[in-house]
């Protein structure tokens, strides 16, 4: 009944750097304004993010990006109108972490996207998101899906210069929404149904 | 990619009462002592619990038991050594909530057990449990699995007299570990990957 996931050691992965990827919006207010503008043109925003899991000394760690030594985020981004969520997530992961430019199409299939782990809903053009559609909300403004990404035994990733890639242990995320926010601190719960085999 | 679950309205379900079912142990200390005694005889305790979901006015609610007007728990219990977890959970749900005595074996198959939603691990003979096996813990003392239980369109349940059965909305559980504890307050996260269809 519980699915088994193979984890490889952090030391199997090689991290290089590449060109900086500046934030699309200069502020939270600007980001919410773009969300509203896009909503009027295309409807609900669909966002996809990858939960990349490795292990270090036998404990699962999540790969996440830290921007400007401040906030943490999972690799991913919002989809274009009509873009497929799985193919779109592969492309977003490539843009963020592949050593080659994503114009090399042979790279686009190098991510193995697993189960949907969670959906987060944004009821208004505000920062709050919830893991359910709140009562009386009929038109959410954004739905963010988090997917398990099963990493191969070895992989080279390139991190944009303005970001750091950190491997954060589950015990550090757990019960720590003060530091990581409600979405990232829930990852230990979302992964708890899997049985991990550490290679 | 996201699984669809049909929810029926709370008003479709009928709740009657039955004989009281006193707690097996008179205190937390006694419960931990029994856990330790059982561990020495049979190894790690395996516990199974059901997450029963209905909707009320279009918002998902979880059926949970309240004991002595104080703490909340999901229906379920620990398994006997060697007992199958799915069959065992059906039996525990029957003992707790079926109108007939579980000796009527035709009742035992009336629960549809779905996905494993979470596993919680108890590293020591103490109250703390975690949604992962903490680093350096090789012999956890208990593993509790929570399963989604898909309810049929209508059902009669009988609640032991010393307990109340409550339908608690997801928005009440969310971010409310102060009231519901870390396990129950995580249920909204665990269910967020499903798309609910309210009948």
mmCIF file of C-alpha atoms in Angstrom:
data_model
loop_
_atom_site.group_PDB
_atom_site.id
_atom_site.type_symbol
_atom_site.label_atom_id
_atom_site.label_comp_id
_atom_site.label_asym_id
_atom_site.label_seq_id
_atom_site.Cartn_x
_atom_site.Cartn_y
_atom_site.Cartn_z
ATOM 1 C CA UNK A 1 0.000 0.000 0.000
ATOM 2 C CA UNK A 2 2.934 2.402 0.568
ATOM 3 C CA UNK A 3 4.960 3.310 -2.471
ATOM 4 C CA UNK A 4 8.722 2.930 -2.403
ATOM 5 C CA UNK A 5 10.970 5.718 -3.676
ATOM 6 C CA UNK A 6 14.709 5.307 -4.201
ATOM 7 C CA UNK A 7 16.844 8.179 -2.950
ATOM 8 C CA UNK A 8 20.440 8.780 -3.990
ATOM 9 C CA UNK A 9 23.060 10.559 -1.906
ATOM 10 C CA UNK A 10 23.504 14.300 -2.273
ATOM 11 C CA UNK A 11 27.167 13.618 -3.107
ATOM 12 C CA UNK A 12 26.068 11.914 -6.368
ATOM 13 C CA UNK A 13 24.877 15.264 -7.716
ATOM 14 C CA UNK A 14 27.096 17.929 -9.224
ATOM 15 C CA UNK A 15 26.151 21.579 -8.955
ATOM 16 C CA UNK A 16 27.608 24.215 -11.252
ATOM 17 C CA UNK A 17 26.529 27.809 -11.769
ATOM 18 C CA UNK A 18 25.036 29.650 -14.707
ATOM 19 C CA UNK A 19 23.801 33.117 -15.646
ATOM 20 C CA UNK A 20 21.636 34.962 -13.118
ATOM 21 C CA UNK A 21 17.864 34.699 -13.571
ATOM 22 C CA UNK A 22 16.364 37.866 -12.096
ATOM 23 C CA UNK A 23 12.864 37.732 -10.590
ATOM 24 C CA UNK A 24 10.182 38.594 -13.126
ATOM 25 C CA UNK A 25 8.571 41.097 -10.750
ATOM 26 C CA UNK A 26 10.469 43.600 -8.594
ATOM 27 C CA UNK A 27 8.073 43.368 -5.608
ATOM 28 C CA UNK A 28 5.233 41.330 -4.150
ATOM 29 C CA UNK A 29 2.814 44.100 -5.098
ATOM 30 C CA UNK A 30 4.033 44.000 -8.704
ATOM 31 C CA UNK A 31 3.705 40.218 -8.721
ATOM 32 C CA UNK A 32 0.108 40.372 -7.500
ATOM 33 C CA UNK A 33 -0.674 43.089 -10.060
ATOM 34 C CA UNK A 34 0.690 40.880 -12.870
ATOM 35 C CA UNK A 35 -1.370 37.981 -11.486
ATOM 36 C CA UNK A 36 -4.486 40.157 -11.695
ATOM 37 C CA UNK A 37 -3.678 41.382 -15.206
ATOM 38 C CA UNK A 38 -3.020 37.830 -16.404
ATOM 39 C CA UNK A 39 -6.215 36.621 -14.694
ATOM 40 C CA UNK A 40 -8.276 39.141 -16.634
ATOM 41 C CA UNK A 41 -6.696 37.974 -19.891
ATOM 42 C CA UNK A 42 -6.338 34.203 -19.363
ATOM 43 C CA UNK A 43 -8.190 33.136 -16.186
ATOM 44 C CA UNK A 44 -6.735 31.225 -13.227
ATOM 45 C CA UNK A 45 -2.944 31.010 -13.086
ATOM 46 C CA UNK A 46 -1.564 27.466 -12.992
ATOM 47 C CA UNK A 47 1.789 27.026 -11.275
ATOM 48 C CA UNK A 48 3.894 23.868 -11.060
ATOM 49 C CA UNK A 49 6.795 23.135 -8.727
ATOM 50 C CA UNK A 50 9.116 20.177 -8.246
ATOM 51 C CA UNK A 51 9.988 18.490 -4.951
ATOM 52 C CA UNK A 52 13.458 17.060 -5.617
ATOM 53 C CA UNK A 53 14.505 14.576 -2.920
ATOM 54 C CA UNK A 54 17.976 13.224 -2.143
ATOM 55 C CA UNK A 55 19.439 11.782 1.022
ATOM 56 C CA UNK A 56 22.399 12.759 3.133
ATOM 57 C CA UNK A 57 23.596 10.219 5.703
ATOM 58 C CA UNK A 58 20.328 8.333 5.355
ATOM 59 C CA UNK A 59 17.912 11.221 6.004
ATOM 60 C CA UNK A 60 15.808 12.708 3.166
ATOM 61 C CA UNK A 61 16.665 16.245 2.061
ATOM 62 C CA UNK A 62 14.745 18.544 -0.295
ATOM 63 C CA UNK A 63 16.574 20.615 -2.906
ATOM 64 C CA UNK A 64 15.369 24.180 -2.748
ATOM 65 C CA UNK A 65 16.478 27.535 -4.049
ATOM 66 C CA UNK A 66 17.361 30.440 -1.824
ATOM 67 C CA UNK A 67 17.130 33.881 -3.366
ATOM 68 C CA UNK A 68 19.057 36.892 -2.104
ATOM 69 C CA UNK A 69 20.013 35.007 1.100
ATOM 70 C CA UNK A 70 16.388 35.394 2.104
ATOM 71 C CA UNK A 71 13.378 33.439 0.960
ATOM 72 C CA UNK A 72 13.236 29.823 -0.152
ATOM 73 C CA UNK A 73 11.394 28.383 -3.113
ATOM 74 C CA UNK A 74 11.015 25.167 -5.009
ATOM 75 C CA UNK A 75 12.117 25.091 -8.649
ATOM 76 C CA UNK A 76 9.118 25.714 -10.912
ATOM 77 C CA UNK A 77 7.052 28.558 -12.306
ATOM 78 C CA UNK A 78 3.654 29.395 -13.683
ATOM 79 C CA UNK A 79 2.484 27.833 -16.924
ATOM 80 C CA UNK A 80 1.543 29.569 -20.119
ATOM 81 C CA UNK A 81 -2.163 29.417 -21.043
ATOM 82 C CA UNK A 82 -2.812 25.929 -22.414
ATOM 83 C CA UNK A 83 0.655 24.586 -21.512
ATOM 84 C CA UNK A 84 0.650 20.953 -20.307
ATOM 85 C CA UNK A 85 1.534 20.742 -16.608
ATOM 86 C CA UNK A 86 3.979 17.828 -16.818
ATOM 87 C CA UNK A 87 5.788 18.992 -19.948
ATOM 88 C CA UNK A 88 5.658 22.515 -18.561
ATOM 89 C CA UNK A 89 7.239 21.466 -15.263
ATOM 90 C CA UNK A 90 10.034 19.642 -17.106
ATOM 91 C CA UNK A 91 10.707 22.820 -19.066
ATOM 92 C CA UNK A 92 10.664 25.031 -15.931
ATOM 93 C CA UNK A 93 13.085 22.636 -14.198
ATOM 94 C CA UNK A 94 15.348 22.762 -17.246
ATOM 95 C CA UNK A 95 15.255 26.547 -17.397
ATOM 96 C CA UNK A 96 16.135 26.743 -13.713
ATOM 97 C CA UNK A 97 18.551 23.855 -13.255
ATOM 98 C CA UNK A 98 19.729 22.303 -16.522
ATOM 99 C CA UNK A 99 23.327 23.026 -17.483
ATOM 100 C CA UNK A 100 22.327 23.486 -21.134
ATOM 101 C CA UNK A 101 19.908 26.034 -22.464
ATOM 102 C CA UNK A 102 16.432 24.519 -22.793
ATOM 103 C CA UNK A 103 16.550 25.177 -26.523
ATOM 104 C CA UNK A 104 18.461 21.874 -26.651
ATOM 105 C CA UNK A 105 15.284 19.831 -26.774
ATOM 106 C CA UNK A 106 17.021 16.566 -25.913
ATOM 107 C CA UNK A 107 17.331 17.876 -22.355
ATOM 108 C CA UNK A 108 13.610 18.438 -21.868
ATOM 109 C CA UNK A 109 12.852 14.799 -21.148
ATOM 110 C CA UNK A 110 15.523 14.334 -18.508
ATOM 111 C CA UNK A 111 13.198 14.857 -15.512
ATOM 112 C CA UNK A 112 10.992 12.103 -14.184
ATOM 113 C CA UNK A 113 7.875 13.736 -12.785
ATOM 114 C CA UNK A 114 6.083 11.623 -10.167
ATOM 115 C CA UNK A 115 2.888 12.013 -8.153
ATOM 116 C CA UNK A 116 1.114 15.257 -7.467
ATOM 117 C CA UNK A 117 1.867 15.835 -3.756
ATOM 118 C CA UNK A 118 -0.273 18.889 -3.034
ATOM 119 C CA UNK A 119 -2.367 21.648 -4.527
ATOM 120 C CA UNK A 120 -2.403 25.167 -3.089
ATOM 121 C CA UNK A 121 -5.158 27.616 -3.946
ATOM 122 C CA UNK A 122 -5.051 31.412 -3.974
ATOM 123 C CA UNK A 123 -8.607 32.694 -3.452
ATOM 124 C CA UNK A 124 -7.819 36.399 -4.007
ATOM 125 C CA UNK A 125 -5.139 38.618 -5.472
ATOM 126 C CA UNK A 126 -3.358 38.382 -2.125
ATOM 127 C CA UNK A 127 -0.423 36.453 -0.732
ATOM 128 C CA UNK A 128 -2.445 33.814 1.217
ATOM 129 C CA UNK A 129 -2.781 30.369 -0.263
ATOM 130 C CA UNK A 130 -4.616 27.350 1.208
ATOM 131 C CA UNK A 131 -4.402 23.580 0.647
ATOM 132 C CA UNK A 132 -8.138 23.581 -0.199
ATOM 133 C CA UNK A 133 -10.579 25.898 -1.944
ATOM 134 C CA UNK A 134 -12.098 27.963 0.855
ATOM 135 C CA UNK A 135 -15.879 27.814 1.265
ATOM 136 C CA UNK A 136 -17.766 30.292 -0.961
ATOM 137 C CA UNK A 137 -14.763 30.758 -3.278
ATOM 138 C CA UNK A 138 -15.892 29.862 -6.784
ATOM 139 C CA UNK A 139 -13.147 31.497 -8.822
ATOM 140 C CA UNK A 140 -9.694 30.936 -7.333
ATOM 141 C CA UNK A 141 -7.007 33.115 -8.852
ATOM 142 C CA UNK A 142 -4.159 30.595 -8.806
ATOM 143 C CA UNK A 143 -3.655 26.875 -8.321
ATOM 144 C CA UNK A 144 -0.135 25.680 -7.543
ATOM 145 C CA UNK A 145 0.649 21.979 -7.852
ATOM 146 C CA UNK A 146 3.689 20.394 -6.241
ATOM 147 C CA UNK A 147 5.030 17.256 -7.897
ATOM 148 C CA UNK A 148 7.464 14.669 -6.643
ATOM 149 C CA UNK A 149 10.495 14.604 -8.950
ATOM 150 C CA UNK A 150 12.367 11.319 -8.909
ATOM 151 C CA UNK A 151 16.030 12.048 -9.457
ATOM 152 C CA UNK A 152 18.256 9.629 -11.354
ATOM 153 C CA UNK A 153 21.328 8.096 -9.751
ATOM 154 C CA UNK A 154 23.517 10.986 -10.878
ATOM 155 C CA UNK A 155 22.809 14.378 -12.407
ATOM 156 C CA UNK A 156 24.536 17.650 -13.117
ATOM 157 C CA UNK A 157 22.541 20.751 -12.256
ATOM 158 C CA UNK A 158 23.430 24.381 -12.929
ATOM 159 C CA UNK A 159 22.167 26.992 -10.491
ATOM 160 C CA UNK A 160 21.576 30.618 -11.557
ATOM 161 C CA UNK A 161 24.240 32.864 -10.019
ATOM 162 C CA UNK A 162 21.763 34.941 -8.033
ATOM 163 C CA UNK A 163 20.431 31.859 -6.246
ATOM 164 C CA UNK A 164 21.740 29.178 -3.943
ATOM 165 C CA UNK A 165 20.609 25.566 -4.132
ATOM 166 C CA UNK A 166 20.265 24.099 -0.638
ATOM 167 C CA UNK A 167 19.550 20.546 0.491
ATOM 168 C CA UNK A 168 17.254 21.016 3.491
ATOM 169 C CA UNK A 169 16.597 17.985 5.729
ATOM 170 C CA UNK A 170 13.015 17.010 6.499
ATOM 171 C CA UNK A 171 13.601 17.463 10.233
ATOM 172 C CA UNK A 172 14.569 21.098 9.562
ATOM 173 C CA UNK A 173 11.406 21.777 7.526
ATOM 174 C CA UNK A 174 9.049 19.979 9.894
ATOM 175 C CA UNK A 175 7.028 22.245 12.186
ATOM 176 C CA UNK A 176 9.036 25.215 10.925
ATOM 177 C CA UNK A 177 6.636 27.420 9.024
ATOM 178 C CA UNK A 178 8.164 30.411 10.812
ATOM 179 C CA UNK A 179 11.294 29.953 8.675
ATOM 180 C CA UNK A 180 10.056 28.152 5.557
ATOM 181 C CA UNK A 181 6.399 29.223 5.303
ATOM 182 C CA UNK A 182 3.322 26.980 5.288
ATOM 183 C CA UNK A 183 3.987 25.363 1.917
ATOM 184 C CA UNK A 184 7.584 24.211 2.351
ATOM 185 C CA UNK A 185 7.160 23.222 6.001
ATOM 186 C CA UNK A 186 4.346 20.848 4.956
ATOM 187 C CA UNK A 187 6.620 18.809 2.664
ATOM 188 C CA UNK A 188 7.501 16.258 5.410
ATOM 189 C CA UNK A 189 3.766 15.484 5.796
ATOM 190 C CA UNK A 190 3.284 15.189 2.049
ATOM 191 C CA UNK A 191 6.175 12.723 1.710
ATOM 192 C CA UNK A 192 5.381 10.662 4.797
ATOM 193 C CA UNK A 193 3.311 8.091 2.894
ATOM 194 C CA UNK A 194 6.343 6.984 0.882
ATOM 195 C CA UNK A 195 8.850 4.436 2.013
ATOM 196 C CA UNK A 196 12.292 5.679 1.090
ATOM 197 C CA UNK A 197 15.102 3.339 0.152
ATOM 198 C CA UNK A 198 18.471 5.039 0.515
ATOM 199 C CA UNK A 199 21.037 3.883 -2.042
ATOM 200 C CA UNK B 1 -2.625 13.462 -12.548
ATOM 201 C CA UNK B 2 -4.905 14.442 -9.649
ATOM 202 C CA UNK B 3 -7.284 11.801 -8.408
ATOM 203 C CA UNK B 4 -10.959 12.590 -8.075
ATOM 204 C CA UNK B 5 -12.873 11.627 -4.931
ATOM 205 C CA UNK B 6 -16.645 11.815 -4.635
ATOM 206 C CA UNK B 7 -17.930 13.313 -1.376
ATOM 207 C CA UNK B 8 -21.486 12.917 -0.126
ATOM 208 C CA UNK B 9 -23.288 15.389 2.143
ATOM 209 C CA UNK B 10 -23.086 14.923 5.907
ATOM 210 C CA UNK B 11 -26.901 14.816 5.926
ATOM 211 C CA UNK B 12 -26.787 11.490 4.013
ATOM 212 C CA UNK B 13 -25.272 9.792 7.060
ATOM 213 C CA UNK B 14 -27.204 8.606 10.083
ATOM 214 C CA UNK B 15 -25.560 8.517 13.491
ATOM 215 C CA UNK B 16 -26.895 6.417 16.330
ATOM 216 C CA UNK B 17 -25.289 5.553 19.663
ATOM 217 C CA UNK B 18 -24.072 2.298 21.133
ATOM 218 C CA UNK B 19 -22.428 0.984 24.297
ATOM 219 C CA UNK B 20 -19.515 2.973 25.712
ATOM 220 C CA UNK B 21 -16.008 1.852 24.735
ATOM 221 C CA UNK B 22 -13.689 2.870 27.573
ATOM 222 C CA UNK B 23 -10.069 3.699 26.784
ATOM 223 C CA UNK B 24 -7.802 0.675 27.079
ATOM 224 C CA UNK B 25 -5.323 2.573 29.267
ATOM 225 C CA UNK B 26 -6.271 4.914 32.112
ATOM 226 C CA UNK B 27 -3.448 7.422 31.458
ATOM 227 C CA UNK B 28 -0.812 8.427 28.943
ATOM 228 C CA UNK B 29 1.867 6.915 31.193
ATOM 229 C CA UNK B 30 -0.020 3.592 31.288
ATOM 230 C CA UNK B 31 -0.420 3.699 27.520
ATOM 231 C CA UNK B 32 3.321 4.235 26.996
ATOM 232 C CA UNK B 33 4.087 1.461 29.472
ATOM 233 C CA UNK B 34 1.831 -0.939 27.549
ATOM 234 C CA UNK B 35 3.538 0.177 24.322
ATOM 235 C CA UNK B 36 6.911 -0.714 25.856
ATOM 236 C CA UNK B 37 5.689 -4.080 27.180
ATOM 237 C CA UNK B 38 4.163 -4.952 23.787
ATOM 238 C CA UNK B 39 7.347 -3.815 22.018
ATOM 239 C CA UNK B 40 9.440 -6.211 24.079
ATOM 240 C CA UNK B 41 7.072 -9.066 23.185
ATOM 241 C CA UNK B 42 6.134 -8.294 19.564
ATOM 242 C CA UNK B 43 8.328 -5.476 18.197
ATOM 243 C CA UNK B 44 7.130 -2.224 16.634
ATOM 244 C CA UNK B 45 3.467 -1.378 17.155
ATOM 245 C CA UNK B 46 1.493 -0.848 13.937
ATOM 246 C CA UNK B 47 -1.488 1.476 14.171
ATOM 247 C CA UNK B 48 -4.058 2.227 11.460
ATOM 248 C CA UNK B 49 -6.553 5.080 11.320
ATOM 249 C CA UNK B 50 -9.235 6.130 8.856
ATOM 250 C CA UNK B 51 -9.770 9.591 7.399
ATOM 251 C CA UNK B 52 -13.516 9.655 6.647
ATOM 252 C CA UNK B 53 -14.470 12.610 4.450
ATOM 253 C CA UNK B 54 -17.919 14.070 3.784
ATOM 254 C CA UNK B 55 -19.001 17.533 2.681
ATOM 255 C CA UNK B 56 -21.276 20.098 4.222
ATOM 256 C CA UNK B 57 -22.426 22.956 1.990
ATOM 257 C CA UNK B 58 -19.683 22.093 -0.485
ATOM 258 C CA UNK B 59 -16.691 22.149 1.899
ATOM 259 C CA UNK B 60 -14.916 18.908 2.921
ATOM 260 C CA UNK B 61 -15.298 17.826 6.551
ATOM 261 C CA UNK B 62 -13.460 15.042 8.423
ATOM 262 C CA UNK B 63 -15.340 12.731 10.778
ATOM 263 C CA UNK B 64 -13.483 12.492 14.058
ATOM 264 C CA UNK B 65 -14.174 11.263 17.547
ATOM 265 C CA UNK B 66 -14.073 13.479 20.589
ATOM 266 C CA UNK B 67 -13.512 11.771 23.900
ATOM 267 C CA UNK B 68 -14.574 13.237 27.226
ATOM 268 C CA UNK B 69 -15.231 16.629 25.592
ATOM 269 C CA UNK B 70 -11.482 16.929 25.311
ATOM 270 C CA UNK B 71 -9.156 15.327 22.811
ATOM 271 C CA UNK B 72 -9.894 14.377 19.212
ATOM 272 C CA UNK B 73 -8.945 11.203 17.415
ATOM 273 C CA UNK B 74 -9.545 9.420 14.161
ATOM 274 C CA UNK B 75 -11.308 6.057 14.250
ATOM 275 C CA UNK B 76 -8.738 3.248 14.280
ATOM 276 C CA UNK B 77 -6.495 1.359 16.660
ATOM 277 C CA UNK B 78 -3.321 -0.664 16.817
ATOM 278 C CA UNK B 79 -3.091 -3.979 15.013
ATOM 279 C CA UNK B 80 -2.475 -7.369 16.517
ATOM 280 C CA UNK B 81 0.894 -8.945 15.640
ATOM 281 C CA UNK B 82 0.611 -10.257 12.081
ATOM 282 C CA UNK B 83 -2.813 -8.661 11.438
ATOM 283 C CA UNK B 84 -3.247 -7.319 7.888
ATOM 284 C CA UNK B 85 -3.439 -3.507 7.890
ATOM 285 C CA UNK B 86 -6.370 -3.116 5.482
ATOM 286 C CA UNK B 87 -8.499 -5.907 6.946
ATOM 287 C CA UNK B 88 -7.460 -4.753 10.393
ATOM 288 C CA UNK B 89 -8.536 -1.171 9.698
ATOM 289 C CA UNK B 90 -11.934 -2.382 8.425
ATOM 290 C CA UNK B 91 -12.363 -4.318 11.651
ATOM 291 C CA UNK B 92 -11.322 -1.363 13.848
ATOM 292 C CA UNK B 93 -13.772 0.901 11.980
ATOM 293 C CA UNK B 94 -16.510 -1.665 12.503
ATOM 294 C CA UNK B 95 -15.749 -2.011 16.198
ATOM 295 C CA UNK B 96 -15.856 1.764 16.601
ATOM 296 C CA UNK B 97 -18.627 2.790 14.225
ATOM 297 C CA UNK B 98 -20.684 -0.130 12.889
ATOM 298 C CA UNK B 99 -24.209 -0.448 14.274
ATOM 299 C CA UNK B 100 -23.872 -4.232 14.505
ATOM 300 C CA UNK B 101 -21.316 -6.104 16.533
ATOM 301 C CA UNK B 102 -18.271 -6.960 14.384
ATOM 302 C CA UNK B 103 -19.015 -10.626 14.963
ATOM 303 C CA UNK B 104 -21.486 -10.222 12.089
ATOM 304 C CA UNK B 105 -18.853 -10.858 9.501
ATOM 305 C CA UNK B 106 -20.949 -9.531 6.613
ATOM 306 C CA UNK B 107 -20.320 -6.057 7.998
ATOM 307 C CA UNK B 108 -16.554 -6.328 7.874
ATOM 308 C CA UNK B 109 -16.323 -5.558 4.162
ATOM 309 C CA UNK B 110 -18.476 -2.472 4.225
ATOM 310 C CA UNK B 111 -15.562 0.001 4.350
ATOM 311 C CA UNK B 112 -13.690 1.032 1.221
ATOM 312 C CA UNK B 113 -10.121 1.740 2.250
ATOM 313 C CA UNK B 114 -8.283 4.075 -0.136
ATOM 314 C CA UNK B 115 -4.748 5.455 -0.331
ATOM 315 C CA UNK B 116 -2.301 5.650 2.522
ATOM 316 C CA UNK B 117 -2.210 9.400 3.277
ATOM 317 C CA UNK B 118 0.547 9.570 5.869
ATOM 318 C CA UNK B 119 2.815 7.583 8.150
ATOM 319 C CA UNK B 120 3.755 8.821 11.619
ATOM 320 C CA UNK B 121 6.705 7.362 13.499
ATOM 321 C CA UNK B 122 7.305 7.174 17.236
ATOM 322 C CA UNK B 123 11.063 6.979 17.837
ATOM 323 C CA UNK B 124 10.885 6.397 21.612
ATOM 324 C CA UNK B 125 8.447 5.343 24.289
ATOM 325 C CA UNK B 126 7.319 8.960 24.432
ATOM 326 C CA UNK B 127 4.379 10.978 23.118
ATOM 327 C CA UNK B 128 6.212 12.619 20.179
ATOM 328 C CA UNK B 129 5.617 11.273 16.697
ATOM 329 C CA UNK B 130 7.102 12.520 13.412
ATOM 330 C CA UNK B 131 6.091 12.197 9.741
ATOM 331 C CA UNK B 132 9.542 10.675 9.014
ATOM 332 C CA UNK B 133 11.989 8.405 10.800
ATOM 333 C CA UNK B 134 14.375 10.785 12.573
ATOM 334 C CA UNK B 135 18.064 10.476 11.698
ATOM 335 C CA UNK B 136 19.908 7.834 13.741
ATOM 336 C CA UNK B 137 16.671 6.096 14.757
ATOM 337 C CA UNK B 138 16.912 2.491 13.613
ATOM 338 C CA UNK B 139 14.183 0.922 15.718
ATOM 339 C CA UNK B 140 11.039 3.034 15.846
ATOM 340 C CA UNK B 141 8.578 1.940 18.485
ATOM 341 C CA UNK B 142 5.372 2.617 16.567
ATOM 342 C CA UNK B 143 4.283 3.364 13.006
ATOM 343 C CA UNK B 144 0.824 4.831 12.525
ATOM 344 C CA UNK B 145 -0.677 4.866 9.042
ATOM 345 C CA UNK B 146 -3.596 7.082 8.068
ATOM 346 C CA UNK B 147 -5.776 5.852 5.213
ATOM 347 C CA UNK B 148 -8.372 7.655 3.145
ATOM 348 C CA UNK B 149 -11.733 5.945 3.651
ATOM 349 C CA UNK B 150 -14.151 6.485 0.797
ATOM 350 C CA UNK B 151 -17.669 6.593 2.188
ATOM 351 C CA UNK B 152 -20.616 5.256 0.219
ATOM 352 C CA UNK B 153 -23.563 7.477 -0.685
ATOM 353 C CA UNK B 154 -25.371 6.634 2.556
ATOM 354 C CA UNK B 155 -24.332 4.871 5.752
ATOM 355 C CA UNK B 156 -25.531 4.321 9.276
ATOM 356 C CA UNK B 157 -22.860 4.654 11.959
ATOM 357 C CA UNK B 158 -23.164 4.000 15.674
ATOM 358 C CA UNK B 159 -20.990 6.033 18.024
ATOM 359 C CA UNK B 160 -19.960 4.700 21.463
ATOM 360 C CA UNK B 161 -21.835 6.604 24.190
ATOM 361 C CA UNK B 162 -18.672 7.974 25.782
ATOM 362 C CA UNK B 163 -17.610 9.627 22.519
ATOM 363 C CA UNK B 164 -18.938 12.263 20.153
ATOM 364 C CA UNK B 165 -18.535 12.043 16.387
ATOM 365 C CA UNK B 166 -17.810 15.466 14.919
ATOM 366 C CA UNK B 167 -17.565 16.621 11.310
ATOM 367 C CA UNK B 168 -14.702 19.109 11.365
ATOM 368 C CA UNK B 169 -14.204 21.325 8.293
ATOM 369 C CA UNK B 170 -10.784 21.457 6.652
ATOM 370 C CA UNK B 171 -10.551 25.221 7.259
ATOM 371 C CA UNK B 172 -10.938 24.568 11.007
ATOM 372 C CA UNK B 173 -8.141 21.948 11.043
ATOM 373 C CA UNK B 174 -5.761 23.930 8.860
ATOM 374 C CA UNK B 175 -2.957 25.697 10.725
ATOM 375 C CA UNK B 176 -4.590 24.712 14.023
ATOM 376 C CA UNK B 177 -2.222 22.273 15.700
ATOM 377 C CA UNK B 178 -2.806 24.179 18.961
ATOM 378 C CA UNK B 179 -6.306 22.672 19.073
ATOM 379 C CA UNK B 180 -6.033 19.477 17.019
ATOM 380 C CA UNK B 181 -2.374 18.502 17.399
ATOM 381 C CA UNK B 182 0.192 18.041 14.598
ATOM 382 C CA UNK B 183 -1.408 14.918 13.095
ATOM 383 C CA UNK B 184 -5.006 16.060 12.643
ATOM 384 C CA UNK B 185 -4.083 19.604 11.643
ATOM 385 C CA UNK B 186 -2.009 18.168 8.764
ATOM 386 C CA UNK B 187 -5.017 16.429 7.159
ATOM 387 C CA UNK B 188 -5.812 19.401 4.866
ATOM 388 C CA UNK B 189 -2.280 19.132 3.388
ATOM 389 C CA UNK B 190 -2.600 15.373 2.967
ATOM 390 C CA UNK B 191 -5.903 15.687 1.089
ATOM 391 C CA UNK B 192 -4.927 18.669 -1.052
ATOM 392 C CA UNK B 193 -3.775 16.534 -3.985
ATOM 393 C CA UNK B 194 -7.288 15.181 -4.527
ATOM 394 C CA UNK B 195 -9.961 16.885 -6.543
ATOM 395 C CA UNK B 196 -13.233 16.534 -4.662
ATOM 396 C CA UNK B 197 -16.545 16.258 -6.432
ATOM 397 C CA UNK B 198 -19.414 17.139 -4.119
ATOM 398 C CA UNK B 199 -22.588 15.181 -4.802
#
